PDB file of C-alpha atoms and ligand atoms in Angstrom:
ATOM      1  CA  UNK A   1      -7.853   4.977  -5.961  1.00  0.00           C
ATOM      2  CA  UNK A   2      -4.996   2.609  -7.485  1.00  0.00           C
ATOM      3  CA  UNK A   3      -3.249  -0.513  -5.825  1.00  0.00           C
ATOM      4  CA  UNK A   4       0.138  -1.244  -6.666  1.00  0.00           C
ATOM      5  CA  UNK A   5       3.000  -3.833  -5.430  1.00  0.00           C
ATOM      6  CA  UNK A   6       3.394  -6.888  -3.750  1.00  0.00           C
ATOM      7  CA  UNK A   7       2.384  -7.239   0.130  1.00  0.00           C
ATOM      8  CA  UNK A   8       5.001  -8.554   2.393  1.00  0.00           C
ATOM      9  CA  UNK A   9       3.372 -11.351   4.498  1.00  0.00           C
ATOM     10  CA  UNK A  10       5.431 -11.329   7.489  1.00  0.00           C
ATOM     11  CA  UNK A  11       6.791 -14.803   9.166  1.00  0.00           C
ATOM     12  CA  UNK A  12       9.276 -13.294  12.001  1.00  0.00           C
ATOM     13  CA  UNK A  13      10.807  -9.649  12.265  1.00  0.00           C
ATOM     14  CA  UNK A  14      13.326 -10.465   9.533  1.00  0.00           C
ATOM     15  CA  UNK A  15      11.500 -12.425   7.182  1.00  0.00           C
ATOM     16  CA  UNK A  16       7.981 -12.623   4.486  1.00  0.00           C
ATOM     17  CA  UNK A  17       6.282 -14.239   2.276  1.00  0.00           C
ATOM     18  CA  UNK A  18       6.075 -11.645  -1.135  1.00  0.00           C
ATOM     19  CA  UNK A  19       5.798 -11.987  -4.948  1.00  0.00           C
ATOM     20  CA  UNK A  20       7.971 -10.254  -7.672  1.00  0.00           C
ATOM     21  CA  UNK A  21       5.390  -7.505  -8.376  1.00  0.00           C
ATOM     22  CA  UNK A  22       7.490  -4.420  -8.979  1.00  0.00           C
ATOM     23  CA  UNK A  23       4.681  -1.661  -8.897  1.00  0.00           C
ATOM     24  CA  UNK A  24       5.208  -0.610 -12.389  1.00  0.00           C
ATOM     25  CA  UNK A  25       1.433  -0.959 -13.949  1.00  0.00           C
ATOM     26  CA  UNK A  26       0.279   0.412 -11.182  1.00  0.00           C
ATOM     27  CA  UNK A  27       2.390   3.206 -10.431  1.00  0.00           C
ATOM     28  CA  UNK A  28       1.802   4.021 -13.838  1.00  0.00           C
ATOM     29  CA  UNK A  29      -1.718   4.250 -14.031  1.00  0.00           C
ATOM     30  CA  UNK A  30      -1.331   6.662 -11.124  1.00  0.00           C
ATOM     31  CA  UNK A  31       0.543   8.933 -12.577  1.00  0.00           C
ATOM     32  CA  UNK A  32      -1.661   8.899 -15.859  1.00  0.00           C
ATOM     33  CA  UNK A  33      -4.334   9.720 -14.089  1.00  0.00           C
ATOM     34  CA  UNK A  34      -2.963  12.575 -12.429  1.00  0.00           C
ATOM     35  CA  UNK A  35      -1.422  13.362 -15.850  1.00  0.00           C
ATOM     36  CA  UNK A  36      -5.325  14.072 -16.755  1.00  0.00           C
ATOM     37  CA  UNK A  37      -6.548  15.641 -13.966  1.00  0.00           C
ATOM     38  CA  UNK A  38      -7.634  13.241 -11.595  1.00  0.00           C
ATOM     39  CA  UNK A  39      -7.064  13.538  -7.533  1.00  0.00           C
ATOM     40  CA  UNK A  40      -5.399  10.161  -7.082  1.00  0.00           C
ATOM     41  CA  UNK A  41      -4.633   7.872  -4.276  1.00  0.00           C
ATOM     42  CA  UNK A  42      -2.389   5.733  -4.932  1.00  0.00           C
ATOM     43  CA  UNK A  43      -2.273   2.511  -2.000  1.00  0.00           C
ATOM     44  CA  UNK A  44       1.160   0.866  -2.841  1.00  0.00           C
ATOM     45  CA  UNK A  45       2.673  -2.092  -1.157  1.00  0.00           C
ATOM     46  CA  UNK A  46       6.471  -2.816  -0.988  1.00  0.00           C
ATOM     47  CA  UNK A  47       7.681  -1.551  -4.329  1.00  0.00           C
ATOM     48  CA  UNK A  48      11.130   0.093  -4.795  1.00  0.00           C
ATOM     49  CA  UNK A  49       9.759   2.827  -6.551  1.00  0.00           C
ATOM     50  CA  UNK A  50       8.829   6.007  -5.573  1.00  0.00           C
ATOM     51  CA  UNK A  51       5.995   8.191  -6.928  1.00  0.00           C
ATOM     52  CA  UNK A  52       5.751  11.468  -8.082  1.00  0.00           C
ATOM     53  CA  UNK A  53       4.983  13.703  -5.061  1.00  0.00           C
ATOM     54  CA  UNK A  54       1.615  14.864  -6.675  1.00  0.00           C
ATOM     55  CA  UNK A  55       0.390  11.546  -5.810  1.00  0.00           C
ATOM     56  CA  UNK A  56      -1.181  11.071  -3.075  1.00  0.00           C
ATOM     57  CA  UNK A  57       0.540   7.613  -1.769  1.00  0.00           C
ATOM     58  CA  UNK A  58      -0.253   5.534   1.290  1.00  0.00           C
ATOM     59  CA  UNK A  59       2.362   3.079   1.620  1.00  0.00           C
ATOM     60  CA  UNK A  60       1.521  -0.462   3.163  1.00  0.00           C
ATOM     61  CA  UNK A  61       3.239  -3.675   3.873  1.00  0.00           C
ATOM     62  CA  UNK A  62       0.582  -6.834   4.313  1.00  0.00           C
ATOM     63  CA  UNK A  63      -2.791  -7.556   2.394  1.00  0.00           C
ATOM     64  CA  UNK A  64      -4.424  -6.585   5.922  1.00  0.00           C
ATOM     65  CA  UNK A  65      -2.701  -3.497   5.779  1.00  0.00           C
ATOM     66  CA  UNK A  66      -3.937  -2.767   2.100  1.00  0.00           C
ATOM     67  CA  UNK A  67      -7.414  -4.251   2.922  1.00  0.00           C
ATOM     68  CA  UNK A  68      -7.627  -1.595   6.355  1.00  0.00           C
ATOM     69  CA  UNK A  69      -6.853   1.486   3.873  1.00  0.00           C
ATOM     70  CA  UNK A  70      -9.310   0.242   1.102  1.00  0.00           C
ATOM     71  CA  UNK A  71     -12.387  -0.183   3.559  1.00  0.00           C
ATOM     72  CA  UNK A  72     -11.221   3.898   4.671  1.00  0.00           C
ATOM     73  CA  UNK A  73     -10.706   5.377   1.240  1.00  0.00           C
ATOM     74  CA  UNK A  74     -13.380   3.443  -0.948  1.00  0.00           C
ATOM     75  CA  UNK A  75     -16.619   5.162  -0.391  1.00  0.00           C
ATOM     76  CA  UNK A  76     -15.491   8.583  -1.636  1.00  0.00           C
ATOM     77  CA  UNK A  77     -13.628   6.968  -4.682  1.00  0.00           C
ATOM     78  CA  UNK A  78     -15.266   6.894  -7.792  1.00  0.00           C
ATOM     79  CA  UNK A  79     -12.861   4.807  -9.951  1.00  0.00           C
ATOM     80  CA  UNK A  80     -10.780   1.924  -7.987  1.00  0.00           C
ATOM     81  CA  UNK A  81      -8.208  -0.068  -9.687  1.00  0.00           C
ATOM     82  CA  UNK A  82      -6.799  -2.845  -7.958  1.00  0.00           C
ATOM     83  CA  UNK A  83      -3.337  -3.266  -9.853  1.00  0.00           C
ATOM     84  CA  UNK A  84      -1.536  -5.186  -6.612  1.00  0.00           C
ATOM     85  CA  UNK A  85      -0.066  -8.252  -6.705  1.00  0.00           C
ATOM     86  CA  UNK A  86      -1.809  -9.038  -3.121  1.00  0.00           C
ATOM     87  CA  UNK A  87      -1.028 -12.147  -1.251  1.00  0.00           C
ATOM     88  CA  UNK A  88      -3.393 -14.915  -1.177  1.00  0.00           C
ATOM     89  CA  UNK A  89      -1.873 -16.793   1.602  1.00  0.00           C
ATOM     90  CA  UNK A  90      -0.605 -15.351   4.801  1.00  0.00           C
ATOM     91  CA  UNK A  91       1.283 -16.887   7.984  1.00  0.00           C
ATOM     92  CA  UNK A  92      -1.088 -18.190  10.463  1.00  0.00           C
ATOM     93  CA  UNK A  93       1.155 -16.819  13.611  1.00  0.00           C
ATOM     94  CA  UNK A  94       3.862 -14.107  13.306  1.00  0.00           C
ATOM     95  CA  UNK A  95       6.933 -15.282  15.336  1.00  0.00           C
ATOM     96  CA  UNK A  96       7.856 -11.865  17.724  1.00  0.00           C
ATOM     97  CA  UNK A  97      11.442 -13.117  17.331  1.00  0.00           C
ATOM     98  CA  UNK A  98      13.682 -14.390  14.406  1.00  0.00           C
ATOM     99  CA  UNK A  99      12.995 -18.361  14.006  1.00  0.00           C
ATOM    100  CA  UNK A 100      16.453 -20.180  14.453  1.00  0.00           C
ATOM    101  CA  UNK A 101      17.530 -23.077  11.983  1.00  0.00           C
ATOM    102  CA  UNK A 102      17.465 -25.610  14.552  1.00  0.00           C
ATOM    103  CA  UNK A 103      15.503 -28.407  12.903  1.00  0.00           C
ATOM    104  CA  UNK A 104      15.958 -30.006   9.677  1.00  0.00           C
ATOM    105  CA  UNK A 105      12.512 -29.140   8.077  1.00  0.00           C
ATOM    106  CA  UNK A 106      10.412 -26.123   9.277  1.00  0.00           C
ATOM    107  CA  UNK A 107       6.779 -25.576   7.706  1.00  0.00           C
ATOM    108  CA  UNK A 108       5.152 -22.597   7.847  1.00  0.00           C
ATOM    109  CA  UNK A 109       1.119 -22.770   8.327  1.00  0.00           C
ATOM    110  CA  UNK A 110      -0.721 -20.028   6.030  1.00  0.00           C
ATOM    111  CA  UNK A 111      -4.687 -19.297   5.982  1.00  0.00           C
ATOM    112  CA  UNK A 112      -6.423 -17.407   3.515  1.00  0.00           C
ATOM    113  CA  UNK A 113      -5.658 -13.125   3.508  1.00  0.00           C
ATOM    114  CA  UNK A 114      -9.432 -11.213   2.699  1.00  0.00           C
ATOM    115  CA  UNK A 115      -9.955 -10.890  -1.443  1.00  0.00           C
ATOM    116  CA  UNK A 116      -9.772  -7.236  -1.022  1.00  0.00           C
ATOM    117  CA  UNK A 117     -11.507  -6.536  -4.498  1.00  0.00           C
ATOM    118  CA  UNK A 118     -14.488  -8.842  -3.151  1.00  0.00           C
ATOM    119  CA  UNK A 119     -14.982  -6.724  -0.554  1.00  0.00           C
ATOM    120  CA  UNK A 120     -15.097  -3.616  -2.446  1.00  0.00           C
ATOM    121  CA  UNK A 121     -17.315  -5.358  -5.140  1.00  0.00           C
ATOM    122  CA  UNK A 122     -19.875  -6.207  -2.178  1.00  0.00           C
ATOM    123  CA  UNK A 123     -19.692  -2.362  -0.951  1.00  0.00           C
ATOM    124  CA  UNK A 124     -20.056  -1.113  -4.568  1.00  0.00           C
ATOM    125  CA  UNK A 125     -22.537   1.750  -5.221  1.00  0.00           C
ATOM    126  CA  UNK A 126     -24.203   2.164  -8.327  1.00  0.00           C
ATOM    127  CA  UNK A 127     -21.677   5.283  -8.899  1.00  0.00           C
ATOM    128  CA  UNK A 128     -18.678   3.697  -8.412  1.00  0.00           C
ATOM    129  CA  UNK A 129     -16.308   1.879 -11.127  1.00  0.00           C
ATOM    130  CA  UNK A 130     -14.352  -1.341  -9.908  1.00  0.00           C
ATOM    131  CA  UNK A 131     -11.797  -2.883 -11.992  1.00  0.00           C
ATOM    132  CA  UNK A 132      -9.938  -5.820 -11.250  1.00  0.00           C
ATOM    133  CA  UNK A 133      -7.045  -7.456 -12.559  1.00  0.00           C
ATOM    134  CA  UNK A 134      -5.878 -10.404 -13.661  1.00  0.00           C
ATOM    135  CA  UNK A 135      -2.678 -12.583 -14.054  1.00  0.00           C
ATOM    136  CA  UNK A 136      -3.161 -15.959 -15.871  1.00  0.00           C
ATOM    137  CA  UNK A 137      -1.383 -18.808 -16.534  1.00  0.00           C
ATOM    138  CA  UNK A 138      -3.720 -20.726 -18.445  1.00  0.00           C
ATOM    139  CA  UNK A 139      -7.201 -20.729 -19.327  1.00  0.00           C
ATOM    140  CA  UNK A 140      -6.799 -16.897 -19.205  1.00  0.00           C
ATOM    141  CA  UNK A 141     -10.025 -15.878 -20.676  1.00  0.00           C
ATOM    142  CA  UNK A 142     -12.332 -17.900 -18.103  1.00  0.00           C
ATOM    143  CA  UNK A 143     -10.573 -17.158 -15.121  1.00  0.00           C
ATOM    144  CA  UNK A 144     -10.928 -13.331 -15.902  1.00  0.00           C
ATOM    145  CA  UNK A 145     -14.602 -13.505 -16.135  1.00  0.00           C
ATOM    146  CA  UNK A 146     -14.718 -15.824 -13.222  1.00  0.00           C
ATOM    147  CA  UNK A 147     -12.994 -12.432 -11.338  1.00  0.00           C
ATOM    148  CA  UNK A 148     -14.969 -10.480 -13.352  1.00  0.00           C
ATOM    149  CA  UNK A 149     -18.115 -12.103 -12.004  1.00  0.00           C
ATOM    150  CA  UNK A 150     -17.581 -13.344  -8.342  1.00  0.00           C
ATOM    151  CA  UNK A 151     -15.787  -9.986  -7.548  1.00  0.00           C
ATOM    152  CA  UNK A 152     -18.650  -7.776  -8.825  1.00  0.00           C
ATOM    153  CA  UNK A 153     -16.451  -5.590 -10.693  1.00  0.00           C
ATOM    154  CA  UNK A 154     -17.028  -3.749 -13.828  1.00  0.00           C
ATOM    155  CA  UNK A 155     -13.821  -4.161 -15.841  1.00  0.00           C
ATOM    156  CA  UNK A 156     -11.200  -7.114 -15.348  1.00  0.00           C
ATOM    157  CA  UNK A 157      -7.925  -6.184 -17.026  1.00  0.00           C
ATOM    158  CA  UNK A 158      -6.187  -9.825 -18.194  1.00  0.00           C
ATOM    159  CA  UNK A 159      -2.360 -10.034 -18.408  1.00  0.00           C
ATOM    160  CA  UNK A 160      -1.315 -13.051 -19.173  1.00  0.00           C
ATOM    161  CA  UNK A 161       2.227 -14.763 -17.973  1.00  0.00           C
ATOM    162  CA  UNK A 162       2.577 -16.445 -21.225  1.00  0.00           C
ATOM    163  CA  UNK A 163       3.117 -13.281 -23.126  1.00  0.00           C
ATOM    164  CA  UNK A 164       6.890 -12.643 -23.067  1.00  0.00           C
ATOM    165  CA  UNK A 165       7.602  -9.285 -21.861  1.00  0.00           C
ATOM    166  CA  UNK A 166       4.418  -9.187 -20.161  1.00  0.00           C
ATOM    167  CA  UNK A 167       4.047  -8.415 -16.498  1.00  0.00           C
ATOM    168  CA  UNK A 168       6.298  -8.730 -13.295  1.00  0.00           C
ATOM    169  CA  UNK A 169       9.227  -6.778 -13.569  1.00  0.00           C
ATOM    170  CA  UNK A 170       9.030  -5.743 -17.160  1.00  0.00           C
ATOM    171  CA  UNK A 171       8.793  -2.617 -18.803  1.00  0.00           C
ATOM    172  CA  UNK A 172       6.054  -3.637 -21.162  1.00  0.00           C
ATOM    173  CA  UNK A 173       2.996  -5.415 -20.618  1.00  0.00           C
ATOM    174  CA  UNK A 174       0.533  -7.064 -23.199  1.00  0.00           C
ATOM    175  CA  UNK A 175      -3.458  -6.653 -21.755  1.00  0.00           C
ATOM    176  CA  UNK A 176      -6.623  -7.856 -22.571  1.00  0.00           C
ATOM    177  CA  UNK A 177      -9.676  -6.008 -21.299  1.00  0.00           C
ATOM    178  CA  UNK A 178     -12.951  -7.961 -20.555  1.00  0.00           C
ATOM    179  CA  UNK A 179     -16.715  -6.090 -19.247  1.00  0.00           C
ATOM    180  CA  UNK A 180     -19.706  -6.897 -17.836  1.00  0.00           C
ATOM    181  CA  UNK A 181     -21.396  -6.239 -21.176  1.00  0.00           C
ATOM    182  CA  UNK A 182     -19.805  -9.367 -22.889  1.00  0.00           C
ATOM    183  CA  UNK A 183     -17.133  -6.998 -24.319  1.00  0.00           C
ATOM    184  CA  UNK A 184     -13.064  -7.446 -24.918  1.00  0.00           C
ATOM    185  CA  UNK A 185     -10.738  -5.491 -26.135  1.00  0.00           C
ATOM    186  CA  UNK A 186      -7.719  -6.942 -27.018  1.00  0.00           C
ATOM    187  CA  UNK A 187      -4.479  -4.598 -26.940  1.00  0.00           C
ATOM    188  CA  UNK A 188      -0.639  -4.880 -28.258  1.00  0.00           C
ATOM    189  CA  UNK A 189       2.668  -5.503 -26.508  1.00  0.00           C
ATOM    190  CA  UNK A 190       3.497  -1.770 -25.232  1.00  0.00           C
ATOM    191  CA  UNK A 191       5.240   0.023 -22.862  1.00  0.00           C
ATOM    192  CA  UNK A 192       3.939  -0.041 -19.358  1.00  0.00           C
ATOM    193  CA  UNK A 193       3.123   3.749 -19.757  1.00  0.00           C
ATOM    194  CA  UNK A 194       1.219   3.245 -23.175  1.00  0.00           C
ATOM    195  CA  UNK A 195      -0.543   0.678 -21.615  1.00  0.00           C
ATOM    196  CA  UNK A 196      -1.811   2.907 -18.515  1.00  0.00           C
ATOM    197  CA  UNK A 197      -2.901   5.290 -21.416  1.00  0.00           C
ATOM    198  CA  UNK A 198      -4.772   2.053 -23.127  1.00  0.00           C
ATOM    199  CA  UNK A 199      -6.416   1.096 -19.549  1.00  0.00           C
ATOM    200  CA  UNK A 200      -7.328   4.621 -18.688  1.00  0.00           C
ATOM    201  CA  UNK A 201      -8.912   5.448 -22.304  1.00  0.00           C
ATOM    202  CA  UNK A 202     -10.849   2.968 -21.920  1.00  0.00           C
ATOM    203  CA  UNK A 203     -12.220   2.919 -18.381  1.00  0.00           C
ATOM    204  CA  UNK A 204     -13.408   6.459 -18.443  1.00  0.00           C
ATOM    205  CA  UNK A 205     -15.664   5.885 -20.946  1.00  0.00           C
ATOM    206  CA  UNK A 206     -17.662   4.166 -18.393  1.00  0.00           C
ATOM    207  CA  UNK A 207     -17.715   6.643 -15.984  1.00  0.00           C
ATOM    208  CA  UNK A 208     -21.182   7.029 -14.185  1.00  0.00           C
TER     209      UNK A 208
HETATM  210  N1  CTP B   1      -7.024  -9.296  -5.088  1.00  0.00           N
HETATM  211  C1  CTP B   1      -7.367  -8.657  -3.919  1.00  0.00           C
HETATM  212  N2  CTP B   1      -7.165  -9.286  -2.712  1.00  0.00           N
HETATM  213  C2  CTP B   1      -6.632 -10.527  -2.661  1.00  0.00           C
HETATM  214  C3  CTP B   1      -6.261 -11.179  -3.860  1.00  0.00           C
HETATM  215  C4  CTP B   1      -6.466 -10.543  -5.058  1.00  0.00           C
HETATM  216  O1  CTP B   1      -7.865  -7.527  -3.965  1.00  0.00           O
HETATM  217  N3  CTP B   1      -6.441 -11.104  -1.465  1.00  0.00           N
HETATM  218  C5  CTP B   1      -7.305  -8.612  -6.368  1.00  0.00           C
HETATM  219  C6  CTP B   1      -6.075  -8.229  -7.173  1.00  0.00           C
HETATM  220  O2  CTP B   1      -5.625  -6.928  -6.845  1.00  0.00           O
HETATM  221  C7  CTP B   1      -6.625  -8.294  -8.593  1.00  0.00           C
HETATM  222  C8  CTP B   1      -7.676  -9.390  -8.539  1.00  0.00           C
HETATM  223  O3  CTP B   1      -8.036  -9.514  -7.160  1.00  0.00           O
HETATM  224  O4  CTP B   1      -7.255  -7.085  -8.960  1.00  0.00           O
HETATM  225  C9  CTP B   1      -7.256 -10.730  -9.070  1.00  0.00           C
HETATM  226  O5  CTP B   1      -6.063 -11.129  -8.485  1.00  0.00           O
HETATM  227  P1  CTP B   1      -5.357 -12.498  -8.901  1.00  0.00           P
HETATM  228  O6  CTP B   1      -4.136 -12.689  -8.061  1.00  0.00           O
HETATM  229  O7  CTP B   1      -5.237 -12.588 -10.395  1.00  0.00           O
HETATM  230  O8  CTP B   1      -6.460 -13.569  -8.517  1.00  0.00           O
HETATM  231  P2  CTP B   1      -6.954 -14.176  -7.162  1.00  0.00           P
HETATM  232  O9  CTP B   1      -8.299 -13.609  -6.851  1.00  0.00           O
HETATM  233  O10 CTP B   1      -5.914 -14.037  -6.120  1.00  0.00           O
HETATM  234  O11 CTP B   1      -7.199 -15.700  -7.552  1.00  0.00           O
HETATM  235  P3  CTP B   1      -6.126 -16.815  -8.017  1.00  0.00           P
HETATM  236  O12 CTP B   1      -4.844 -16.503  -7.287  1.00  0.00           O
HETATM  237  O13 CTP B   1      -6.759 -18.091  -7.605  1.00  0.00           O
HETATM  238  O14 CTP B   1      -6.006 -16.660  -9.516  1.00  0.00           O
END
């Protein structure tokens, strides 16, 4: 299984809270995966692109949406790679009608969506492979083995925002990969595709 997008986070019929995610890593991933073999499902949020029809896709809007399809698919999977961009934050109400601009200021209230790669890492058999990914700022190395550790997963792949042409939107992508065994592999700037290749090489050697 492979998530890929944003999620929409809906405030009123016409409106959401999203990120830039495109799809790309994901999507790609997907598709080199099924390039070698694999039966894929690929759970992709709002993304403009669409997949090759040998891929299995289940489209989804919100995180609770992706979360819901997760929890169904995950027990049979036996590689997961959680590529989305999911929201962290989510509107507390949904309006049922579009909110009009009648007051000067206008806050919207968010709460916490579920860490859908927590769950998974808590529901984890010993025959399953988790990875996770990353997207850093700053202090890029411990915040991927904080993920690495409080999710339970096996692999955290790290890109990082300060490597131009790296991540939302672009064709290329610059990764770092960290384990549970203390290792990291550090990888070039490379096309999105080359760096599915890179990611997939690399988790299959740790198939159970
Ligand atoms: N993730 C998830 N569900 C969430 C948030 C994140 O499954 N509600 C997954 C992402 O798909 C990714 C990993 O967790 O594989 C890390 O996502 P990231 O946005 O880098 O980190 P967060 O856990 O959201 O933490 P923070 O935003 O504080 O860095």
């Amino acid at each position: 299984m492979v998530t890929a997008g944003p999620t929409y986070e809906a405030i009123d019929p016409v409106r959401f809270i999203g990120n830039h995610s495109s799809g790309k890593m994901g999507v790609a991933i997907a598709e080199e995966l099924v390039a070698r073999g694999a039966e894929v499902t690929l759970v992709l949020g709002p993304s403009s692109l669409i997949p090759a029809s040998n891929i299995k896709t289940i489209r989804v809007k919100s995180a609770a949406e992706m979360l819901e399809v997760c929890l169904t698919e995950f027990a049979e999977k036996e590689i997961t790679i959680m590529s989305a961009a999911v929201a962290d934050y989510t509107p507390v109400t949904k309006a049922e009608e579009k909110i009009k601009k009648n007051s000067d200021h206008f806050s919207v209230e968010l709460k916490k969506t579920d860490d859908i790669l927590k769950q998974l890492g808590v529901l984890k058999k010993n025959h399953q492979l988790l990875i996770g990914f990353a997207l850093e700022t700053n202090d890029e190395k411990a915040y991927a083995l904080k993920k690495l550790r409080e999710k339970n997963a096996d692999i955290i792949v790290l890109n990082s925002l300060n490597d131009t042409g790296a991540g939302f939107g672009y064709d290329t992508n610059k990764i770092t990969i960290f384990d549970r065994q203390g290792n990291e592999y550090l990888f070039e700037k490379k096309s999105k595709k080359e760096v599915a290749a890179d990611i997939v090489n690399t988790i299959i050697q740790y198939k159970k």
